[in-house]
Coordinates of C-alpha atoms in Angstrom, one line a residue:
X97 CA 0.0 0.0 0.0
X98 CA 1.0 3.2 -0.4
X99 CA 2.3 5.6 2.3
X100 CA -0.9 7.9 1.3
X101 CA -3.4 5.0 1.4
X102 CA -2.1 3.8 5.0
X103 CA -2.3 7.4 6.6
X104 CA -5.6 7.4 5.1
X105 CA -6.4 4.2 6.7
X106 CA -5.3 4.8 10.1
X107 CA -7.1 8.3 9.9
X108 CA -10.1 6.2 9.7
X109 CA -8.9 4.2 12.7
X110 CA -8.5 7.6 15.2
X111 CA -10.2 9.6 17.3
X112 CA -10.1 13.1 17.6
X113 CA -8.7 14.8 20.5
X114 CA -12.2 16.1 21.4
X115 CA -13.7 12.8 21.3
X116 CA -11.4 11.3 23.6
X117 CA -11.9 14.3 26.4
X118 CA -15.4 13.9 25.6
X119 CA -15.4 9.7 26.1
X120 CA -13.0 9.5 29.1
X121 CA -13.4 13.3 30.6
X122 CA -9.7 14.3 30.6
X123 CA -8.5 17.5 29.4
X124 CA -7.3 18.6 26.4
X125 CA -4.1 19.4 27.5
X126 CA -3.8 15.8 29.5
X127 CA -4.6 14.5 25.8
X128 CA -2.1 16.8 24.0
X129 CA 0.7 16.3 26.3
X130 CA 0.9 12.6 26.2
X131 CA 1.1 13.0 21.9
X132 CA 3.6 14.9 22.9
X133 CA 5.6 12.9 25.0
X134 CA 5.0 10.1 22.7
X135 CA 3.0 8.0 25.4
X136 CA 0.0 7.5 22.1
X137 CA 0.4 7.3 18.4
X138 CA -1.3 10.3 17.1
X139 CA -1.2 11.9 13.3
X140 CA -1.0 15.7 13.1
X141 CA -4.4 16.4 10.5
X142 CA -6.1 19.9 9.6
X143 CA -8.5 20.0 13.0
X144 CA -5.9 18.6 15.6
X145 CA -4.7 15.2 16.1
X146 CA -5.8 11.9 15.6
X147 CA -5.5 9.3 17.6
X148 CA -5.4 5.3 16.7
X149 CA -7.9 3.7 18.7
X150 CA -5.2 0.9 19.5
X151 CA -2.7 3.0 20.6
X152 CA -5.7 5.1 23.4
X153 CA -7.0 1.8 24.7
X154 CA -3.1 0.7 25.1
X155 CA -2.4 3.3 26.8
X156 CA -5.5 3.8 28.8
X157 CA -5.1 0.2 30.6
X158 CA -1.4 1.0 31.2
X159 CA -0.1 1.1 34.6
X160 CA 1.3 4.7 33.6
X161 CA -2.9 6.3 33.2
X162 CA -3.7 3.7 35.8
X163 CA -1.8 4.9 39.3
X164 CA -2.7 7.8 41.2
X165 CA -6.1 8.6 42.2
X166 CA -6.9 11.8 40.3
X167 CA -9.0 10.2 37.5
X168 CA -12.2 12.0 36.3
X169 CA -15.6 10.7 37.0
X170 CA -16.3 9.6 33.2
X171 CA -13.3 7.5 33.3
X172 CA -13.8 5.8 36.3
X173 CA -17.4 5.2 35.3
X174 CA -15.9 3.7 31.8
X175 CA -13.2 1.4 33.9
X176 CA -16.3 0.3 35.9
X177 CA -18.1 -1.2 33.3
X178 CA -15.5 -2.7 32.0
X179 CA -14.7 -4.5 35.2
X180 CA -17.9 -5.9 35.2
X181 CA -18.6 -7.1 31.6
X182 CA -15.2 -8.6 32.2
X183 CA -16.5 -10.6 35.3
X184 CA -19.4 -12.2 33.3

């Protein structure tokens, strides 16, 4: 494939920086600083970044987004459920 046709492909694959704050409740910035730091695989587009959906879920179970106790109440509600469908 060409290098064209795989960007466009893993565009299709992402998430927008929006998205993500408005799915797990973290900030922007959170979001932005970890492309940054190179802790998710993002793609620079027109609108922002994109994110590959493998890459956010990778990082979201990591033991890195895991520790500490400051996590917002959308994210805990989404590791909830998670738990439990896990359980059945």
């Amino acid at each position: 494939l060409s290098i064209r046709r795989q960007r466009q492909m893993c565009i299709r694959d992402s998430l927008r920086t929006q998205q993500i704050r408005e799915l797990t409740g973290f900030s922007m910035t959170a979001i932005q600083r970890w492309v940054l730091e190179k802790r998710i695989t993002a793609i620079l587009g027109r609108k922002g970044w994109n994110i590959t959906r493998d890459s956010l879920v990778t990082f979201l179970s990591s033991s890195y987004c895991l520790r500490g106790n400051r996590k917002p109440k959308k994210f805990q509600a989404l590791l909830q459920k998670c738990t439990e469908q896990l359980k059945i």
